[in-house]
mmCIF file of C-alpha atoms in Angstrom:
data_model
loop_
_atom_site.group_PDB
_atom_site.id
_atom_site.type_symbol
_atom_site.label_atom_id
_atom_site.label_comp_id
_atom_site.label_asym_id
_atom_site.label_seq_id
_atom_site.Cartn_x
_atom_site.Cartn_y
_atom_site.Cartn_z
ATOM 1 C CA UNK A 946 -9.963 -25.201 -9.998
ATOM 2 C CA UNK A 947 -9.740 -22.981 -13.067
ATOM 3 C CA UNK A 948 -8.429 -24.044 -16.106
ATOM 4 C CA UNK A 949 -6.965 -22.749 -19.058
ATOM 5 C CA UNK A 950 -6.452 -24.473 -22.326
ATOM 6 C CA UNK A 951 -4.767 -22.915 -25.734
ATOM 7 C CA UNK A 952 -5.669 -23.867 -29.223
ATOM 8 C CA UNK A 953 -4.977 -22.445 -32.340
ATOM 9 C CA UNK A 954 -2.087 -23.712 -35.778
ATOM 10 C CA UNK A 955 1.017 -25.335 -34.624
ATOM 11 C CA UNK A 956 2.598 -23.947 -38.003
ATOM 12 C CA UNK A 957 2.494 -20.393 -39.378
ATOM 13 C CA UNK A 958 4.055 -18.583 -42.326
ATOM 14 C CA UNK A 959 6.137 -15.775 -42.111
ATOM 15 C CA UNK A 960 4.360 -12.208 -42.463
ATOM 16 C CA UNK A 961 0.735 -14.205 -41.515
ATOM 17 C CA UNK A 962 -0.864 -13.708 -38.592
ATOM 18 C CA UNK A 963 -1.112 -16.485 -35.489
ATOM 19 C CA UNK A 964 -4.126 -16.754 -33.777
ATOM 20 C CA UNK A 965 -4.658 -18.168 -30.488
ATOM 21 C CA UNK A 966 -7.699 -19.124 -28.091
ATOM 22 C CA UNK A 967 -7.224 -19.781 -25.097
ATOM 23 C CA UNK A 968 -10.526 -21.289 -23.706
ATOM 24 C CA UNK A 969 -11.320 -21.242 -19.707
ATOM 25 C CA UNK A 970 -13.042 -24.165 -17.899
ATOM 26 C CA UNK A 971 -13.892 -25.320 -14.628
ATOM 27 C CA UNK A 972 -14.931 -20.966 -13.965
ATOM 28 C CA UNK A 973 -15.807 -18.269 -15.055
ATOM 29 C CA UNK A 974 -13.961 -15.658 -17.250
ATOM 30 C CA UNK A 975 -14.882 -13.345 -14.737
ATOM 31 C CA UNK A 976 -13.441 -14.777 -11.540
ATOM 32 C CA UNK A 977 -10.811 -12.961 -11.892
ATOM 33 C CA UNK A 978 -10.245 -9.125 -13.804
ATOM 34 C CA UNK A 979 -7.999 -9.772 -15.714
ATOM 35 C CA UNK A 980 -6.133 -12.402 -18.201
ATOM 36 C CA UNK A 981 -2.633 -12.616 -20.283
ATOM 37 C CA UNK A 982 -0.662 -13.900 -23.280
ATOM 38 C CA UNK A 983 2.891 -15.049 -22.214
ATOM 39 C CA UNK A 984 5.295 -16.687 -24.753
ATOM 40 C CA UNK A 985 9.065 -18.649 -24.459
ATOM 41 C CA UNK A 986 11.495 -18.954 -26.600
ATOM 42 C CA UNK A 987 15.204 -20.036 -25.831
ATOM 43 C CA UNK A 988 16.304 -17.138 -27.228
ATOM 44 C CA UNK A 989 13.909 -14.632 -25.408
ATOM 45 C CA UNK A 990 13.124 -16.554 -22.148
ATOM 46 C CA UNK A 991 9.317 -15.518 -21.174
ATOM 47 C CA UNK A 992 7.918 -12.792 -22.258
ATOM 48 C CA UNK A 993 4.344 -11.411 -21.671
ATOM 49 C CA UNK A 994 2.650 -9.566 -24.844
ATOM 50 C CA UNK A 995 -0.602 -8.414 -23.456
ATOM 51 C CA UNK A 996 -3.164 -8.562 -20.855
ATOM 52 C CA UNK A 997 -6.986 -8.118 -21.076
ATOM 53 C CA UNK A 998 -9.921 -7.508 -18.451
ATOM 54 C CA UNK A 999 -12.859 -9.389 -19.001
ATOM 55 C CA UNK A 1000 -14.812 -6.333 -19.764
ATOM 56 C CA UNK A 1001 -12.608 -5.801 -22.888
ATOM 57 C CA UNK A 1002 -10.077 -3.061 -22.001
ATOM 58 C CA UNK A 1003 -6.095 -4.466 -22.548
ATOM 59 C CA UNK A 1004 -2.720 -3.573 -22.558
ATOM 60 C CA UNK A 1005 -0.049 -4.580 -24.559
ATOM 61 C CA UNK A 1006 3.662 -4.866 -24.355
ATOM 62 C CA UNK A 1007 5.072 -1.794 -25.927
ATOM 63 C CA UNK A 1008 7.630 -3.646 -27.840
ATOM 64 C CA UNK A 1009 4.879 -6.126 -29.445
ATOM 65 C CA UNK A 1010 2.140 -3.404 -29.494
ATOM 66 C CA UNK A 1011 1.957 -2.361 -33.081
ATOM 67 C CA UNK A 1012 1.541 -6.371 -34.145
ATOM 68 C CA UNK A 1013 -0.814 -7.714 -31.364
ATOM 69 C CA UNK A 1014 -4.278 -7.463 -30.716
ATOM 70 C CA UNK A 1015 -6.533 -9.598 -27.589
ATOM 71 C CA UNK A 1016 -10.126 -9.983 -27.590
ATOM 72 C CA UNK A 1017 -12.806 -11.258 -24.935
ATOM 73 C CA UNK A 1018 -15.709 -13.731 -25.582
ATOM 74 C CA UNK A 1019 -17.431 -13.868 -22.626
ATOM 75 C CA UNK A 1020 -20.343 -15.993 -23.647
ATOM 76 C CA UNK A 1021 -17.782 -18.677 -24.792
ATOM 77 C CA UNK A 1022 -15.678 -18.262 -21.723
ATOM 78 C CA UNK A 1023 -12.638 -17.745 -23.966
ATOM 79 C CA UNK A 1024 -10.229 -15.249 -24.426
ATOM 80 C CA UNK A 1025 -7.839 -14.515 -27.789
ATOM 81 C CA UNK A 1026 -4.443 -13.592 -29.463
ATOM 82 C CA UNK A 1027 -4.092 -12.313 -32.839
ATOM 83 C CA UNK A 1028 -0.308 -11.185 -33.994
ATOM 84 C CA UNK A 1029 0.644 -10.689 -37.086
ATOM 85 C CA UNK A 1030 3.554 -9.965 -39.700
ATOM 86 C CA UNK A 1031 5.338 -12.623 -38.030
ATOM 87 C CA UNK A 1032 9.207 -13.796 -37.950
ATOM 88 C CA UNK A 1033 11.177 -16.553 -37.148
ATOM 89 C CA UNK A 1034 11.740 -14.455 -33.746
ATOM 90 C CA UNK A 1035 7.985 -15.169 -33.144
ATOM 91 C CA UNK A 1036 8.504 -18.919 -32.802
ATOM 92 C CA UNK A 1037 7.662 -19.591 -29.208
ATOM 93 C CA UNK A 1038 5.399 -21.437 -26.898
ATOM 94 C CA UNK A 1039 2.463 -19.479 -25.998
ATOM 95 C CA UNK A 1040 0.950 -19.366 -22.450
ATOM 96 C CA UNK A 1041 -2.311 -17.832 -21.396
ATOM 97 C CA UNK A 1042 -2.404 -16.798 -17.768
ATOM 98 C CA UNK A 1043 -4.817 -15.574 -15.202
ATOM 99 C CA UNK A 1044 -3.405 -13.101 -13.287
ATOM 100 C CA UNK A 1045 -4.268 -13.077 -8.921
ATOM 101 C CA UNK A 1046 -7.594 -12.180 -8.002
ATOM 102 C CA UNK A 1047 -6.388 -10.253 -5.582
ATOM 103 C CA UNK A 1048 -6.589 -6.295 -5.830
ATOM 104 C CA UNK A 1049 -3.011 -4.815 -6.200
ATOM 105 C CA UNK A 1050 -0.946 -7.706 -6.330
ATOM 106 C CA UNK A 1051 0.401 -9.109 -9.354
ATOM 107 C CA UNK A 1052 1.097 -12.448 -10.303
ATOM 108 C CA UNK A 1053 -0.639 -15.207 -12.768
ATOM 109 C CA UNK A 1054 -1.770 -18.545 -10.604
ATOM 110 C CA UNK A 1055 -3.499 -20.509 -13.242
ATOM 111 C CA UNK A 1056 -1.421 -21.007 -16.926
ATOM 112 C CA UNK A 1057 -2.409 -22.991 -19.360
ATOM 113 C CA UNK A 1058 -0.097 -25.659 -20.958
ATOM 114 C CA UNK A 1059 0.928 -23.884 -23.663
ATOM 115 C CA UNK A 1060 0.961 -24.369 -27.338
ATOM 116 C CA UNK A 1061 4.569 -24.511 -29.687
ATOM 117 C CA UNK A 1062 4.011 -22.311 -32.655
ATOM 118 C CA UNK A 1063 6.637 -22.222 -35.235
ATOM 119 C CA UNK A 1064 6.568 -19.132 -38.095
ATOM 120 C CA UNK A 1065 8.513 -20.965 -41.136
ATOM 121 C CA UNK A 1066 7.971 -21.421 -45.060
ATOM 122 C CA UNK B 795 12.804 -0.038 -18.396
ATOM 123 C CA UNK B 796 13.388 -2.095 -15.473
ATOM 124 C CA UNK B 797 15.584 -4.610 -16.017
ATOM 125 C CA UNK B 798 15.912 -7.929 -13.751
ATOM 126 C CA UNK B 799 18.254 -9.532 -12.874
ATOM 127 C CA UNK B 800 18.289 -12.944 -11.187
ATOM 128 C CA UNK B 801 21.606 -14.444 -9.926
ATOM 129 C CA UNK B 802 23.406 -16.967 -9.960
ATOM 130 C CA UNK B 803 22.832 -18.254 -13.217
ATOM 131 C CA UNK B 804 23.193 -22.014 -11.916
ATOM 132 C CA UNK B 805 23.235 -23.389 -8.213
ATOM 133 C CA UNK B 806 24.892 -26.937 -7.561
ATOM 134 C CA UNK B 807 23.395 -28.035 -4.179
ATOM 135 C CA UNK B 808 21.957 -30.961 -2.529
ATOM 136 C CA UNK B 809 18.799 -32.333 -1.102
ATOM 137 C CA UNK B 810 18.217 -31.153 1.946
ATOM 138 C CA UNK B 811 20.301 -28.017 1.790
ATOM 139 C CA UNK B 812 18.915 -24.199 2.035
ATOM 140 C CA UNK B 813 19.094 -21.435 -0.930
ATOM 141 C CA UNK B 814 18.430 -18.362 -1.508
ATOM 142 C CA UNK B 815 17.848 -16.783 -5.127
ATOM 143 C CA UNK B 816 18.417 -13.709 -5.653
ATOM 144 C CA UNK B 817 15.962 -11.181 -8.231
ATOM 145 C CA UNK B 818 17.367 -7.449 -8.482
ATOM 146 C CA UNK B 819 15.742 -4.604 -10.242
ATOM 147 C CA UNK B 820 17.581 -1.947 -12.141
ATOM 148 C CA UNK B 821 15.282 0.471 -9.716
ATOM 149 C CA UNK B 822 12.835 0.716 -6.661
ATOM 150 C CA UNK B 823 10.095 -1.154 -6.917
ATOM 151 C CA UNK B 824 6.641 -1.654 -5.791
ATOM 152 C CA UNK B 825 7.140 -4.811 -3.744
ATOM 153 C CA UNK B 826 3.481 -6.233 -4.882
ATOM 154 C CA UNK B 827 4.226 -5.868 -8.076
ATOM 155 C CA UNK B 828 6.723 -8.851 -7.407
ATOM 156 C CA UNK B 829 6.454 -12.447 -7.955
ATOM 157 C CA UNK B 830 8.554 -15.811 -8.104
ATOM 158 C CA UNK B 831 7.712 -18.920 -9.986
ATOM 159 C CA UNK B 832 9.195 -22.354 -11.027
ATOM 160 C CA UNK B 833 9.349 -24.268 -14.121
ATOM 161 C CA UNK B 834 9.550 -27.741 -14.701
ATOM 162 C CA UNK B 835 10.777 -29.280 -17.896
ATOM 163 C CA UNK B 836 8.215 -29.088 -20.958
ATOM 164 C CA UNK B 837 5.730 -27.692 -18.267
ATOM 165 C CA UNK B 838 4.013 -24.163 -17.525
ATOM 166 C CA UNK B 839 5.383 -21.677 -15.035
ATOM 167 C CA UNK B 840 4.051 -22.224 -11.714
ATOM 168 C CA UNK B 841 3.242 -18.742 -9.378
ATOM 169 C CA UNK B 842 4.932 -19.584 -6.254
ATOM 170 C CA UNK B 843 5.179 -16.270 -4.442
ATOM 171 C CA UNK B 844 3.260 -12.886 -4.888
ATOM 172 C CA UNK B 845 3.513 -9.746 -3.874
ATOM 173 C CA UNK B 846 7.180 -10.745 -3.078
ATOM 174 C CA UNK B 847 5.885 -12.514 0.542
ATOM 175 C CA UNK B 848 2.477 -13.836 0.119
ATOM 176 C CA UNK B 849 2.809 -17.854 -0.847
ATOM 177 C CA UNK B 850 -0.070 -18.890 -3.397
ATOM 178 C CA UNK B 851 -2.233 -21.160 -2.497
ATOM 179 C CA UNK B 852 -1.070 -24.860 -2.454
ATOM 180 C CA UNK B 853 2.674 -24.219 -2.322
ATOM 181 C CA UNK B 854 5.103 -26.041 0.474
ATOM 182 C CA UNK B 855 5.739 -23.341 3.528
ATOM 183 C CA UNK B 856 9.578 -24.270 2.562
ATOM 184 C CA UNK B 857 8.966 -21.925 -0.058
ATOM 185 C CA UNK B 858 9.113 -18.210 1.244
ATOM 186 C CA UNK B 859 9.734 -14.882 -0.199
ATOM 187 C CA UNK B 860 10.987 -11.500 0.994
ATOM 188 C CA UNK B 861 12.392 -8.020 0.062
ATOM 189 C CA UNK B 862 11.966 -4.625 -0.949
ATOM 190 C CA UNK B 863 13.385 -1.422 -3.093
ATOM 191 C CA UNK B 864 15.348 -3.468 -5.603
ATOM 192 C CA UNK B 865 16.583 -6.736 -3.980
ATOM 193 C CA UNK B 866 14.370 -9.520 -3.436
ATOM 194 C CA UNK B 867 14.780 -13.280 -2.351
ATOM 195 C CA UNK B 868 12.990 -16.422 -2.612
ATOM 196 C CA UNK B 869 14.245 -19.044 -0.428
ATOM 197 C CA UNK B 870 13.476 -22.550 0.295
ATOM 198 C CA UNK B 871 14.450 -23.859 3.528
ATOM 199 C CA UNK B 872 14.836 -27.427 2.852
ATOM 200 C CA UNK B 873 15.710 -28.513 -0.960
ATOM 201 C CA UNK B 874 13.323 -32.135 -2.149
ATOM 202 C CA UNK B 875 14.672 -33.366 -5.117
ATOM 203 C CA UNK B 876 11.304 -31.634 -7.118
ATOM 204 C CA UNK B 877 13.003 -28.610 -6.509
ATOM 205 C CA UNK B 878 15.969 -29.274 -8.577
ATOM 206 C CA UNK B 879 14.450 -27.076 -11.615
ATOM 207 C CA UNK B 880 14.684 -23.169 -13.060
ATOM 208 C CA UNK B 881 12.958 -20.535 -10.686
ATOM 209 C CA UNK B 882 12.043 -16.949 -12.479
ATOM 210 C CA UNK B 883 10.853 -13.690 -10.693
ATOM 211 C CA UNK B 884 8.552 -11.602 -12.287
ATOM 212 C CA UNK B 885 8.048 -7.946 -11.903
ATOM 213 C CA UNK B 886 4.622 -5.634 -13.375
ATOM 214 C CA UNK B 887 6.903 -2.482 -14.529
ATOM 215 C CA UNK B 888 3.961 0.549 -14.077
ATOM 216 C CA UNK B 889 6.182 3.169 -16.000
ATOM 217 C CA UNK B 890 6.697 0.828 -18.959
ATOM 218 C CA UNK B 891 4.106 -0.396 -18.385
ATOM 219 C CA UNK B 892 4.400 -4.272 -18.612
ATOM 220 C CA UNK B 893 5.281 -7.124 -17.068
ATOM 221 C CA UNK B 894 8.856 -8.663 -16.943
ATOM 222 C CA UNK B 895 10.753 -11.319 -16.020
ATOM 223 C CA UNK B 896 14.287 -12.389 -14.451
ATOM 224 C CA UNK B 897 16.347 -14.374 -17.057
ATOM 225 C CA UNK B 898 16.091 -17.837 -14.282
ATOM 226 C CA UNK B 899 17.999 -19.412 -12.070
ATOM 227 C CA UNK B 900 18.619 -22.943 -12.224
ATOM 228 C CA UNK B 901 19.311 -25.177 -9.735
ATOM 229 C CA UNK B 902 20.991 -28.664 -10.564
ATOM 230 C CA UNK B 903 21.670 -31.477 -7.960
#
């Protein structure tokens, strides 16, 4: 079965960017269309930041959208997260997610484990 | 911006027992736009239910969902001790657009 593994600094500064990867194995990138960031924070509970299809096209949630940008490797089978002029709030664990192959239904099946990034001096 | 709602906060039950959560949108919704999922301590979310009926793949058939318009369920007919953990719904919001989630429900033994 798929799987999805993040990787990227455990430690950030404020007003840097993060940078995530989140690399898929055991499949193909393009068994399913399309792919998300989710992060969770006591504070915030989950919250998803942006999706991408493996063709490149993405959306992003509104409320991140002027910070975040996702990308697509295809050859590498990976998938990324760059956000940047980061906070404290932006402490979180962040997910990647493949959402249901299945056309008009939404849900993510496979998540990866999730990486803890904390934004401090 | 739909908002959802999951209730109650906190369940006290036993093995063995029946529940039903509860997931409420602030409006009608598309009801395959719904999903349910549970989290166990220092672990990823796990999809349960999609399209607010359809069970994913590997998941106990204790485990069922239902609903429609703004109220939605997930129910699981016969509590195991595993299932003592915090369940969220999750909704794709079209007009927003993104997706959201239910604040959790946790259920304690």
């Amino acid at each position: 079965q798929v799987q999805l593994q993040e990787s990227g600094p455990g430690l950030v500064k404020p007003s840097g960017t993060l940078s995530l990867t989140c690399s898929v194995s055991s499949g193909s990138i393009t068994s399913a269309f399309w792919w998300s960031w989710v992060r969770q924070s006591p504070g915030r509970g989950l919250e998803w930041i942006a999706e991408i299809h493996h063709g490149g096209s993405t959306n992003y949630n509104p409320s991140l959208k002027s910070r975040v940008t996702v990308s697509v490797d295809k050859s590498k089978n990976q998938f990324s997260l760059n956000l940047n002029s980061l906070t404290a709030a932006d402490t979180a664990v962040y997910y990647c997610a493949r959402h249901v192959p299945v056309t008009g239904q939404r849900g993510f099946d496979y998540w990866g484990q999730g990486t803890l990034v904390t934004v401090s001096s | 911006e739909i908002v959802l709602t999951q209730s109650p906060g906190t369940l006290s039950l036993s093995p063995g027992e029946r529940v039903t959560l509860s997931c409420r949108a602030s409006q009608i919704v598309t009801s395959s736009y719904l999903a349910w999922y549970q989290q166990q301590p220092g672990q990823a979310p796990r999809l349960l239910i999609y399209g607010a009926s359809n069970r994913a793949p590997g998941i106990p058939a204790r485990f069922s969902g239902s609903g429609s318009g703004t109220d939605f369920t997930l129910t699981i007919s016969r509590l195991e001790p595993e299932d003592f953990t915090v369940y969220y719904c999750q909704l794709y919001d079209s007009s927003y657009p993104a997706y959201i989630f239910g604040q959790g429900t946790k259920l304690e033994i």
